[in-house]
PDB file of C-alpha atoms in Angstrom:
ATOM      1  CA  MET A   1       0.006   0.000   0.001  1.00  0.00           C
ATOM      2  CA  THR A   2       1.488   3.300  -1.086  1.00  0.00           C
ATOM      3  CA  THR A   3       1.191   6.474   1.041  1.00  0.00           C
ATOM      4  CA  SER A   4      -0.878   9.393  -0.198  1.00  0.00           C
ATOM      5  CA  GLU A   5       0.974  12.686  -0.348  1.00  0.00           C
ATOM      6  CA  LEU A   6      -0.451  15.138   2.244  1.00  0.00           C
ATOM      7  CA  VAL A   7      -0.415  18.905   1.726  1.00  0.00           C
ATOM      8  CA  ASN A   8      -2.002  21.531   3.946  1.00  0.00           C
ATOM      9  CA  SER A   9      -1.399  24.794   2.139  1.00  0.00           C
ATOM     10  CA  VAL A  10      -2.744  26.253  -1.101  1.00  0.00           C
ATOM     11  CA  ALA A  11       0.816  26.864  -2.265  1.00  0.00           C
ATOM     12  CA  ASP A  12       1.864  23.249  -1.643  1.00  0.00           C
ATOM     13  CA  LEU A  13      -1.296  22.003  -3.342  1.00  0.00           C
ATOM     14  CA  ALA A  14      -0.465  24.063  -6.430  1.00  0.00           C
ATOM     15  CA  ASP A  15       3.033  22.566  -6.571  1.00  0.00           C
ATOM     16  CA  ALA A  16       1.807  19.013  -6.079  1.00  0.00           C
ATOM     17  CA  ARG A  17      -1.081  19.465  -8.552  1.00  0.00           C
ATOM     18  CA  ALA A  18       1.342  20.638 -11.245  1.00  0.00           C
ATOM     19  CA  LYS A  19       3.081  17.253 -11.046  1.00  0.00           C
ATOM     20  CA  LEU A  20      -0.070  15.195 -11.652  1.00  0.00           C
ATOM     21  CA  ALA A  21      -0.253  14.096 -15.295  1.00  0.00           C
ATOM     22  CA  GLY A  22      -3.229  12.666 -17.143  1.00  0.00           C
ATOM     23  CA  ARG A  23      -6.887  12.810 -16.153  1.00  0.00           C
ATOM     24  CA  VAL A  24      -7.315  14.026 -12.550  1.00  0.00           C
ATOM     25  CA  ALA A  25     -10.276  13.384 -10.312  1.00  0.00           C
ATOM     26  CA  VAL A  26     -11.171  15.047  -7.026  1.00  0.00           C
ATOM     27  CA  VAL A  27     -13.305  13.656  -4.176  1.00  0.00           C
ATOM     28  CA  MET A  28     -14.305  16.298  -1.643  1.00  0.00           C
ATOM     29  CA  THR A  29     -14.907  15.254   1.970  1.00  0.00           C
ATOM     30  CA  MET A  30     -15.120  16.645   5.474  1.00  0.00           C
ATOM     31  CA  GLY A  31     -13.095  13.728   6.822  1.00  0.00           C
ATOM     32  CA  ALA A  32     -14.358  11.084   9.252  1.00  0.00           C
ATOM     33  CA  LEU A  33     -14.112   8.802   6.207  1.00  0.00           C
ATOM     34  CA  HIS A  34     -15.994   5.560   5.888  1.00  0.00           C
ATOM     35  CA  GLU A  35     -16.785   2.954   3.207  1.00  0.00           C
ATOM     36  CA  GLY A  36     -19.045   5.380   1.393  1.00  0.00           C
ATOM     37  CA  HIS A  37     -16.197   7.783   0.884  1.00  0.00           C
ATOM     38  CA  GLU A  38     -13.967   4.891  -0.129  1.00  0.00           C
ATOM     39  CA  ALA A  39     -16.465   3.894  -2.791  1.00  0.00           C
ATOM     40  CA  LEU A  40     -16.113   7.429  -4.232  1.00  0.00           C
ATOM     41  CA  MET A  41     -12.344   7.091  -4.241  1.00  0.00           C
ATOM     42  CA  ARG A  42     -12.477   3.736  -5.965  1.00  0.00           C
ATOM     43  CA  ALA A  43     -14.828   5.079  -8.602  1.00  0.00           C
ATOM     44  CA  ALA A  44     -12.468   7.983  -9.185  1.00  0.00           C
ATOM     45  CA  ARG A  45      -9.502   5.599  -9.368  1.00  0.00           C
ATOM     46  CA  GLU A  46     -11.300   3.658 -12.149  1.00  0.00           C
ATOM     47  CA  ARG A  47     -11.989   6.749 -14.238  1.00  0.00           C
ATOM     48  CA  ALA A  48      -8.871   8.876 -13.693  1.00  0.00           C
ATOM     49  CA  ASP A  49      -5.152   8.594 -13.805  1.00  0.00           C
ATOM     50  CA  ARG A  50      -4.681  10.571 -10.630  1.00  0.00           C
ATOM     51  CA  VAL A  51      -6.956  11.085  -7.616  1.00  0.00           C
ATOM     52  CA  ILE A  52      -7.033  14.003  -5.180  1.00  0.00           C
ATOM     53  CA  VAL A  53      -9.045  13.884  -1.933  1.00  0.00           C
ATOM     54  CA  THR A  54      -9.850  17.052   0.003  1.00  0.00           C
ATOM     55  CA  ILE A  55     -10.463  16.837   3.749  1.00  0.00           C
ATOM     56  CA  PHE A  56     -11.886  20.118   5.099  1.00  0.00           C
ATOM     57  CA  VAL A  57     -14.588  20.703   7.737  1.00  0.00           C
ATOM     58  CA  ASN A  58     -16.171  23.716   6.115  1.00  0.00           C
ATOM     59  CA  PRO A  59     -17.436  26.234   8.747  1.00  0.00           C
ATOM     60  CA  LEU A  60     -19.653  27.973   6.152  1.00  0.00           C
ATOM     61  CA  GLN A  61     -22.095  25.089   6.122  1.00  0.00           C
ATOM     62  CA  PHE A  62     -22.649  24.945   9.877  1.00  0.00           C
ATOM     63  CA  GLY A  63     -25.593  26.890  11.266  1.00  0.00           C
ATOM     64  CA  PRO A  64     -25.607  28.759  14.588  1.00  0.00           C
ATOM     65  CA  THR A  65     -27.223  25.774  16.364  1.00  0.00           C
ATOM     66  CA  GLU A  66     -24.901  23.201  14.795  1.00  0.00           C
ATOM     67  CA  ASP A  67     -21.699  22.385  16.658  1.00  0.00           C
ATOM     68  CA  LEU A  68     -18.749  22.815  14.317  1.00  0.00           C
ATOM     69  CA  ASP A  69     -16.314  21.687  17.033  1.00  0.00           C
ATOM     70  CA  ARG A  70     -18.306  18.456  17.568  1.00  0.00           C
ATOM     71  CA  TYR A  71     -17.766  17.261  14.038  1.00  0.00           C
ATOM     72  CA  PRO A  72     -15.381  14.281  14.154  1.00  0.00           C
ATOM     73  CA  ARG A  73     -11.834  14.847  12.956  1.00  0.00           C
ATOM     74  CA  THR A  74      -9.933  11.644  12.285  1.00  0.00           C
ATOM     75  CA  LEU A  75      -7.094  12.592   9.986  1.00  0.00           C
ATOM     76  CA  ASP A  76      -4.786   9.651  10.725  1.00  0.00           C
ATOM     77  CA  SER A  77      -7.401   7.009   9.938  1.00  0.00           C
ATOM     78  CA  ASP A  78      -8.612   9.083   7.004  1.00  0.00           C
ATOM     79  CA  LEU A  79      -5.137   9.013   5.489  1.00  0.00           C
ATOM     80  CA  GLU A  80      -5.017   5.218   5.894  1.00  0.00           C
ATOM     81  CA  ILE A  81      -8.300   4.921   3.945  1.00  0.00           C
ATOM     82  CA  CYS A  82      -6.996   7.234   1.226  1.00  0.00           C
ATOM     83  CA  ALA A  83      -3.793   5.190   0.867  1.00  0.00           C
ATOM     84  CA  ARG A  84      -5.796   1.960   0.691  1.00  0.00           C
ATOM     85  CA  ALA A  85      -7.963   3.412  -2.047  1.00  0.00           C
ATOM     86  CA  GLY A  86      -4.957   4.507  -4.097  1.00  0.00           C
ATOM     87  CA  VAL A  87      -5.334   8.259  -3.630  1.00  0.00           C
ATOM     88  CA  ASP A  88      -2.364  10.172  -4.903  1.00  0.00           C
ATOM     89  CA  LEU A  89      -2.797  13.515  -3.123  1.00  0.00           C
ATOM     90  CA  VAL A  90      -4.668  14.668  -0.003  1.00  0.00           C
ATOM     91  CA  PHE A  91      -5.357  18.321   0.616  1.00  0.00           C
ATOM     92  CA  ALA A  92      -6.280  19.001   4.264  1.00  0.00           C
ATOM     93  CA  PRO A  93      -6.241  22.741   4.832  1.00  0.00           C
ATOM     94  CA  SER A  94      -7.132  24.727   7.931  1.00  0.00           C
ATOM     95  CA  ALA A  95     -10.064  27.171   7.936  1.00  0.00           C
ATOM     96  CA  ARG A  96      -7.534  30.044   7.974  1.00  0.00           C
ATOM     97  CA  GLU A  97      -5.855  28.575   4.877  1.00  0.00           C
ATOM     98  CA  MET A  98      -9.129  28.361   2.992  1.00  0.00           C
ATOM     99  CA  TYR A  99     -10.507  31.671   4.252  1.00  0.00           C
ATOM    100  CA  PRO A 100      -7.475  33.831   5.062  1.00  0.00           C
ATOM    101  CA  ASP A 101      -9.546  36.995   5.375  1.00  0.00           C
ATOM    102  CA  GLY A 102     -12.230  35.366   7.524  1.00  0.00           C
ATOM    103  CA  PRO A 103     -15.641  34.353   6.352  1.00  0.00           C
ATOM    104  CA  PRO A 104     -15.894  35.242   2.627  1.00  0.00           C
ATOM    105  CA  GLN A 105     -17.987  38.217   1.687  1.00  0.00           C
ATOM    106  CA  VAL A 106     -18.818  36.685  -1.669  1.00  0.00           C
ATOM    107  CA  ARG A 107     -20.737  33.389  -1.603  1.00  0.00           C
ATOM    108  CA  LEU A 108     -22.615  31.401  -4.160  1.00  0.00           C
ATOM    109  CA  ASN A 109     -26.417  31.649  -4.275  1.00  0.00           C
ATOM    110  CA  PRO A 110     -27.746  28.145  -4.837  1.00  0.00           C
ATOM    111  CA  GLY A 111     -30.987  29.379  -6.365  1.00  0.00           C
ATOM    112  CA  PRO A 112     -34.514  28.256  -5.443  1.00  0.00           C
ATOM    113  CA  LEU A 113     -33.655  24.601  -4.937  1.00  0.00           C
ATOM    114  CA  GLY A 114     -31.027  25.551  -2.388  1.00  0.00           C
ATOM    115  CA  GLU A 115     -33.707  26.988  -0.116  1.00  0.00           C
ATOM    116  CA  GLU A 116     -35.873  23.821  -0.195  1.00  0.00           C
ATOM    117  CA  LEU A 117     -35.605  20.471   1.593  1.00  0.00           C
ATOM    118  CA  GLU A 118     -32.261  20.595   3.411  1.00  0.00           C
ATOM    119  CA  GLY A 119     -31.940  24.295   2.626  1.00  0.00           C
ATOM    120  CA  ALA A 120     -35.257  24.988   4.374  1.00  0.00           C
ATOM    121  CA  SER A 121     -34.178  23.131   7.471  1.00  0.00           C
ATOM    122  CA  ARG A 122     -30.635  24.535   7.401  1.00  0.00           C
ATOM    123  CA  PRO A 123     -30.750  28.133   6.092  1.00  0.00           C
ATOM    124  CA  GLY A 124     -27.574  29.136   4.325  1.00  0.00           C
ATOM    125  CA  PHE A 125     -26.307  25.576   4.181  1.00  0.00           C
ATOM    126  CA  PHE A 126     -26.000  25.304   0.435  1.00  0.00           C
ATOM    127  CA  HIS A 127     -24.556  28.717   0.108  1.00  0.00           C
ATOM    128  CA  GLY A 128     -21.640  27.395   2.149  1.00  0.00           C
ATOM    129  CA  VAL A 129     -21.478  24.054   0.345  1.00  0.00           C
ATOM    130  CA  LEU A 130     -21.370  25.545  -3.182  1.00  0.00           C
ATOM    131  CA  THR A 131     -18.893  28.236  -2.188  1.00  0.00           C
ATOM    132  CA  VAL A 132     -16.412  25.706  -0.876  1.00  0.00           C
ATOM    133  CA  VAL A 133     -16.975  23.276  -3.699  1.00  0.00           C
ATOM    134  CA  LEU A 134     -16.230  25.985  -6.284  1.00  0.00           C
ATOM    135  CA  LYS A 135     -13.132  27.033  -4.333  1.00  0.00           C
ATOM    136  CA  LEU A 136     -11.855  23.489  -4.225  1.00  0.00           C
ATOM    137  CA  LEU A 137     -12.567  22.955  -7.903  1.00  0.00           C
ATOM    138  CA  GLN A 138     -10.573  26.087  -8.666  1.00  0.00           C
ATOM    139  CA  LEU A 139      -7.690  24.920  -6.490  1.00  0.00           C
ATOM    140  CA  THR A 140      -7.523  21.292  -7.677  1.00  0.00           C
ATOM    141  CA  ARG A 141      -8.473  21.870 -11.321  1.00  0.00           C
ATOM    142  CA  PRO A 142      -9.865  18.332 -11.872  1.00  0.00           C
ATOM    143  CA  ASP A 143     -11.305  16.768 -15.027  1.00  0.00           C
ATOM    144  CA  LEU A 144     -13.779  14.762 -12.913  1.00  0.00           C
ATOM    145  CA  THR A 145     -15.369  15.137  -9.536  1.00  0.00           C
ATOM    146  CA  PHE A 146     -17.289  12.445  -7.661  1.00  0.00           C
ATOM    147  CA  PHE A 147     -20.159  12.967  -5.244  1.00  0.00           C
ATOM    148  CA  GLY A 148     -22.302  10.404  -3.371  1.00  0.00           C
ATOM    149  CA  GLU A 149     -25.959  10.040  -4.237  1.00  0.00           C
ATOM    150  CA  LYS A 150     -26.663   9.842  -0.496  1.00  0.00           C
ATOM    151  CA  ASP A 151     -26.467  13.627  -0.427  1.00  0.00           C
ATOM    152  CA  TYR A 152     -28.655  13.831  -3.545  1.00  0.00           C
ATOM    153  CA  GLN A 153     -29.731  17.464  -3.238  1.00  0.00           C
ATOM    154  CA  GLN A 154     -26.059  18.439  -2.866  1.00  0.00           C
ATOM    155  CA  LEU A 155     -25.179  16.410  -5.963  1.00  0.00           C
ATOM    156  CA  THR A 156     -27.990  18.011  -7.951  1.00  0.00           C
ATOM    157  CA  LEU A 157     -26.973  21.524  -6.922  1.00  0.00           C
ATOM    158  CA  VAL A 158     -23.329  20.895  -7.787  1.00  0.00           C
ATOM    159  CA  ARG A 159     -24.392  19.696 -11.208  1.00  0.00           C
ATOM    160  CA  ARG A 160     -26.522  22.815 -11.681  1.00  0.00           C
ATOM    161  CA  MET A 161     -23.691  25.101 -10.515  1.00  0.00           C
ATOM    162  CA  VAL A 162     -21.166  23.476 -12.911  1.00  0.00           C
ATOM    163  CA  ARG A 163     -23.675  23.766 -15.814  1.00  0.00           C
ATOM    164  CA  ASP A 164     -24.785  27.379 -15.060  1.00  0.00           C
ATOM    165  CA  LEU A 165     -21.287  28.722 -14.454  1.00  0.00           C
ATOM    166  CA  ASN A 166     -19.490  26.717 -17.187  1.00  0.00           C
ATOM    167  CA  VAL A 167     -17.101  25.082 -14.767  1.00  0.00           C
ATOM    168  CA  PRO A 168     -14.933  22.686 -16.850  1.00  0.00           C
ATOM    169  CA  VAL A 169     -15.419  19.539 -14.859  1.00  0.00           C
ATOM    170  CA  GLU A 170     -17.593  16.394 -15.179  1.00  0.00           C
ATOM    171  CA  VAL A 171     -19.699  15.696 -12.114  1.00  0.00           C
ATOM    172  CA  ILE A 172     -20.272  12.006 -11.449  1.00  0.00           C
ATOM    173  CA  GLY A 173     -22.728  10.581  -8.876  1.00  0.00           C
ATOM    174  CA  VAL A 174     -21.939   7.329  -7.086  1.00  0.00           C
ATOM    175  CA  PRO A 175     -24.766   5.197  -5.599  1.00  0.00           C
ATOM    176  CA  THR A 176     -25.345   5.256  -1.849  1.00  0.00           C
ATOM    177  CA  VAL A 177     -23.348   2.729   0.173  1.00  0.00           C
ATOM    178  CA  ARG A 178     -25.398   0.993   2.867  1.00  0.00           C
ATOM    179  CA  GLU A 179     -24.843  -1.153   5.918  1.00  0.00           C
ATOM    180  CA  PRO A 180     -26.019  -4.784   5.494  1.00  0.00           C
ATOM    181  CA  ASP A 181     -29.280  -3.846   7.272  1.00  0.00           C
ATOM    182  CA  GLY A 182     -29.968  -1.023   4.824  1.00  0.00           C
ATOM    183  CA  LEU A 183     -28.867   2.053   6.834  1.00  0.00           C
ATOM    184  CA  ALA A 184     -27.134   4.556   4.588  1.00  0.00           C
ATOM    185  CA  LEU A 185     -23.544   5.097   5.592  1.00  0.00           C
ATOM    186  CA  SER A 186     -22.942   8.521   7.153  1.00  0.00           C
ATOM    187  CA  SER A 187     -20.384  10.152   9.377  1.00  0.00           C
ATOM    188  CA  ARG A 188     -23.329  11.059  11.598  1.00  0.00           C
ATOM    189  CA  ASN A 189     -24.198   7.425  12.297  1.00  0.00           C
ATOM    190  CA  ARG A 190     -21.566   7.358  15.045  1.00  0.00           C
ATOM    191  CA  TYR A 191     -23.788   9.705  17.100  1.00  0.00           C
ATOM    192  CA  LEU A 192     -26.622   7.177  17.229  1.00  0.00           C
ATOM    193  CA  SER A 193     -27.231   5.011  20.294  1.00  0.00           C
ATOM    194  CA  ALA A 194     -28.112   1.391  19.679  1.00  0.00           C
ATOM    195  CA  ALA A 195     -31.807   2.112  20.095  1.00  0.00           C
ATOM    196  CA  GLU A 196     -31.649   5.178  17.826  1.00  0.00           C
ATOM    197  CA  ARG A 197     -29.768   3.231  15.169  1.00  0.00           C
ATOM    198  CA  SER A 198     -32.409   0.545  15.199  1.00  0.00           C
ATOM    199  CA  ALA A 199     -35.151   3.167  14.880  1.00  0.00           C
ATOM    200  CA  ALA A 200     -33.272   4.851  11.976  1.00  0.00           C
ATOM    201  CA  LEU A 201     -33.740   1.707   9.870  1.00  0.00           C
ATOM    202  CA  ALA A 202     -37.327   2.910   9.326  1.00  0.00           C
ATOM    203  CA  LEU A 203     -36.015   5.406   6.789  1.00  0.00           C
ATOM    204  CA  SER A 204     -34.486   2.942   4.391  1.00  0.00           C
ATOM    205  CA  ALA A 205     -37.345   0.478   5.000  1.00  0.00           C
ATOM    206  CA  GLY A 206     -39.858   3.142   4.093  1.00  0.00           C
ATOM    207  CA  LEU A 207     -37.989   4.077   0.921  1.00  0.00           C
ATOM    208  CA  ARG A 208     -37.747   0.455  -0.164  1.00  0.00           C
ATOM    209  CA  ALA A 209     -41.410  -0.152   0.499  1.00  0.00           C
ATOM    210  CA  ALA A 210     -42.360   2.870  -1.631  1.00  0.00           C
ATOM    211  CA  ALA A 211     -40.113   1.748  -4.471  1.00  0.00           C
ATOM    212  CA  GLU A 212     -41.675  -1.726  -4.417  1.00  0.00           C
ATOM    213  CA  ALA A 213     -45.166  -0.253  -4.392  1.00  0.00           C
ATOM    214  CA  ALA A 214     -44.344   1.995  -7.329  1.00  0.00           C
ATOM    215  CA  ALA A 215     -42.828  -0.881  -9.283  1.00  0.00           C
ATOM    216  CA  ALA A 216     -46.058  -2.801  -8.698  1.00  0.00           C
ATOM    217  CA  GLY A 217     -48.072   0.009 -10.287  1.00  0.00           C
ATOM    218  CA  SER A 218     -49.094   2.111  -7.270  1.00  0.00           C
ATOM    219  CA  SER A 219     -49.794   5.834  -7.827  1.00  0.00           C
ATOM    220  CA  VAL A 220     -47.477   8.562  -6.559  1.00  0.00           C
ATOM    221  CA  ALA A 221     -49.803   9.220  -3.595  1.00  0.00           C
ATOM    222  CA  ASP A 222     -50.099   5.553  -2.680  1.00  0.00           C
ATOM    223  CA  ALA A 223     -46.315   5.017  -2.860  1.00  0.00           C
ATOM    224  CA  LEU A 224     -45.760   8.053  -0.671  1.00  0.00           C
ATOM    225  CA  ALA A 225     -48.387   6.804   1.791  1.00  0.00           C
ATOM    226  CA  VAL A 226     -46.657   3.457   2.124  1.00  0.00           C
ATOM    227  CA  ALA A 227     -43.321   5.119   2.947  1.00  0.00           C
ATOM    228  CA  HIS A 228     -44.939   7.605   5.316  1.00  0.00           C
ATOM    229  CA  ALA A 229     -46.668   4.884   7.271  1.00  0.00           C
ATOM    230  CA  LYS A 230     -43.535   2.803   7.555  1.00  0.00           C
ATOM    231  CA  ILE A 231     -41.470   5.719   8.856  1.00  0.00           C
ATOM    232  CA  THR A 232     -43.999   7.425  11.177  1.00  0.00           C
ATOM    233  CA  ASN A 233     -44.980   4.113  12.776  1.00  0.00           C
ATOM    234  CA  GLU A 234     -41.468   4.053  14.275  1.00  0.00           C
ATOM    235  CA  PRO A 235     -41.802   6.094  17.538  1.00  0.00           C
ATOM    236  CA  GLY A 236     -38.029   6.737  17.664  1.00  0.00           C
ATOM    237  CA  VAL A 237     -38.058   8.755  14.465  1.00  0.00           C
ATOM    238  CA  ARG A 238     -39.314  12.300  13.911  1.00  0.00           C
ATOM    239  CA  LEU A 239     -40.017  12.939  10.246  1.00  0.00           C
ATOM    240  CA  ASP A 240     -38.967  16.238   8.715  1.00  0.00           C
ATOM    241  CA  TYR A 241     -39.849  15.713   5.078  1.00  0.00           C
ATOM    242  CA  LEU A 242     -40.718  12.912   2.674  1.00  0.00           C
ATOM    243  CA  VAL A 243     -40.992  13.977  -0.974  1.00  0.00           C
ATOM    244  CA  LEU A 244     -41.182  12.342  -4.382  1.00  0.00           C
ATOM    245  CA  LEU A 245     -39.614  14.470  -7.127  1.00  0.00           C
ATOM    246  CA  ALA A 246     -38.136  14.246 -10.598  1.00  0.00           C
ATOM    247  CA  PRO A 247     -34.472  13.123 -10.872  1.00  0.00           C
ATOM    248  CA  ASP A 248     -33.438  16.832 -11.175  1.00  0.00           C
ATOM    249  CA  LEU A 249     -35.627  17.550  -8.109  1.00  0.00           C
ATOM    250  CA  GLY A 250     -38.253  19.311 -10.155  1.00  0.00           C
ATOM    251  CA  PRO A 251     -41.931  18.348  -9.894  1.00  0.00           C
ATOM    252  CA  ALA A 252     -42.632  14.588  -9.806  1.00  0.00           C
ATOM    253  CA  PRO A 253     -43.523  13.023 -13.145  1.00  0.00           C
ATOM    254  CA  GLU A 254     -46.662  10.903 -13.572  1.00  0.00           C
ATOM    255  CA  HIS A 255     -44.533   8.029 -14.811  1.00  0.00           C
ATOM    256  CA  GLY A 256     -40.849   7.222 -15.420  1.00  0.00           C
ATOM    257  CA  PRO A 257     -37.834   7.862 -13.233  1.00  0.00           C
ATOM    258  CA  ALA A 258     -38.270   9.797  -9.990  1.00  0.00           C
ATOM    259  CA  ARG A 259     -36.452  10.283  -6.681  1.00  0.00           C
ATOM    260  CA  LEU A 260     -37.843   9.742  -3.193  1.00  0.00           C
ATOM    261  CA  LEU A 261     -36.090  11.727  -0.465  1.00  0.00           C
ATOM    262  CA  VAL A 262     -36.476  11.662   3.303  1.00  0.00           C
ATOM    263  CA  ALA A 263     -35.063  13.568   6.283  1.00  0.00           C
ATOM    264  CA  ALA A 264     -35.753  12.710   9.908  1.00  0.00           C
ATOM    265  CA  LYS A 265     -34.250  12.798  13.369  1.00  0.00           C
ATOM    266  CA  ALA A 266     -33.351   9.771  15.442  1.00  0.00           C
ATOM    267  CA  GLY A 267     -32.679  11.173  18.869  1.00  0.00           C
ATOM    268  CA  THR A 268     -30.837  14.439  18.231  1.00  0.00           C
ATOM    269  CA  THR A 269     -29.162  13.144  15.021  1.00  0.00           C
ATOM    270  CA  ARG A 270     -30.505  14.383  11.672  1.00  0.00           C
ATOM    271  CA  LEU A 271     -30.380  11.731   8.982  1.00  0.00           C
ATOM    272  CA  ILE A 272     -31.174  11.887   5.269  1.00  0.00           C
ATOM    273  CA  ASP A 273     -31.671   9.207   2.656  1.00  0.00           C
ATOM    274  CA  ASN A 274     -33.077   8.803  -0.829  1.00  0.00           C
ATOM    275  CA  ILE A 275     -33.757   6.168  -3.469  1.00  0.00           C
ATOM    276  CA  PRO A 276     -34.497   6.111  -7.195  1.00  0.00           C
ATOM    277  CA  ILE A 277     -38.022   5.064  -8.061  1.00  0.00           C
ATOM    278  CA  GLU A 278     -39.577   4.036 -11.353  1.00  0.00           C
ATOM    279  CA  LEU A 279     -43.194   5.162 -11.581  1.00  0.00           C
ATOM    280  CA  ARG A 280     -45.188   2.755 -13.719  1.00  0.00           C
TER     281      ARG A 280
END
């Protein structure tokens, strides 16, 4: 297993990036890496000659009630995962390195979609996400960038940003990685107690039930009702939203591909999940 080169400054990143030949891919993370991140790295490794991973806990996407300091920071184990996945270069800057003048005065506006779903529950969240994503794309200059479908709204907004602003990069979505029992892998899962984790399984169970109902010919309303019942019948889960939309998160079609998205809390931990659905 080779060691991934680690750089912490923008200047050192520029030097290291200049030495990377061929097609370059970047995978952006906030650290606390798990098998879901590793799947992104493997997908990048298959499509590119060189792979860069960024590890940066972005303060811009934390709201006033969200504890930035509580977010897990596990750089040593993260570097082991990167090396195992064949990552060439890891960029792990400090907040001061990324924002030397303090919080940036210019931030990206994510548009109407950025204020819905996760954006409605976490005001300003996607302003911070897209701002740091664009900065990291500028700094790493990749040909390809890989995002997990678990954060489907984020993936959709990054695609829209790249298209609207003519950013020269291909955005590739990678299917959600799940535990054997169906729970979507997330850095937040470590906050769940055993009881909360068991309750959280209602999210993926509800999504699967809706997908099966839709495949059997159920209407949009009936498929949603199946998922809603499965999730809300679990007393340990508090539902935030459950929506069925088009793959680009526009209005749901009457038939064809669609996306079912859910957000809920198990204990104090907010979880999101989604699944593709075919409306027949």
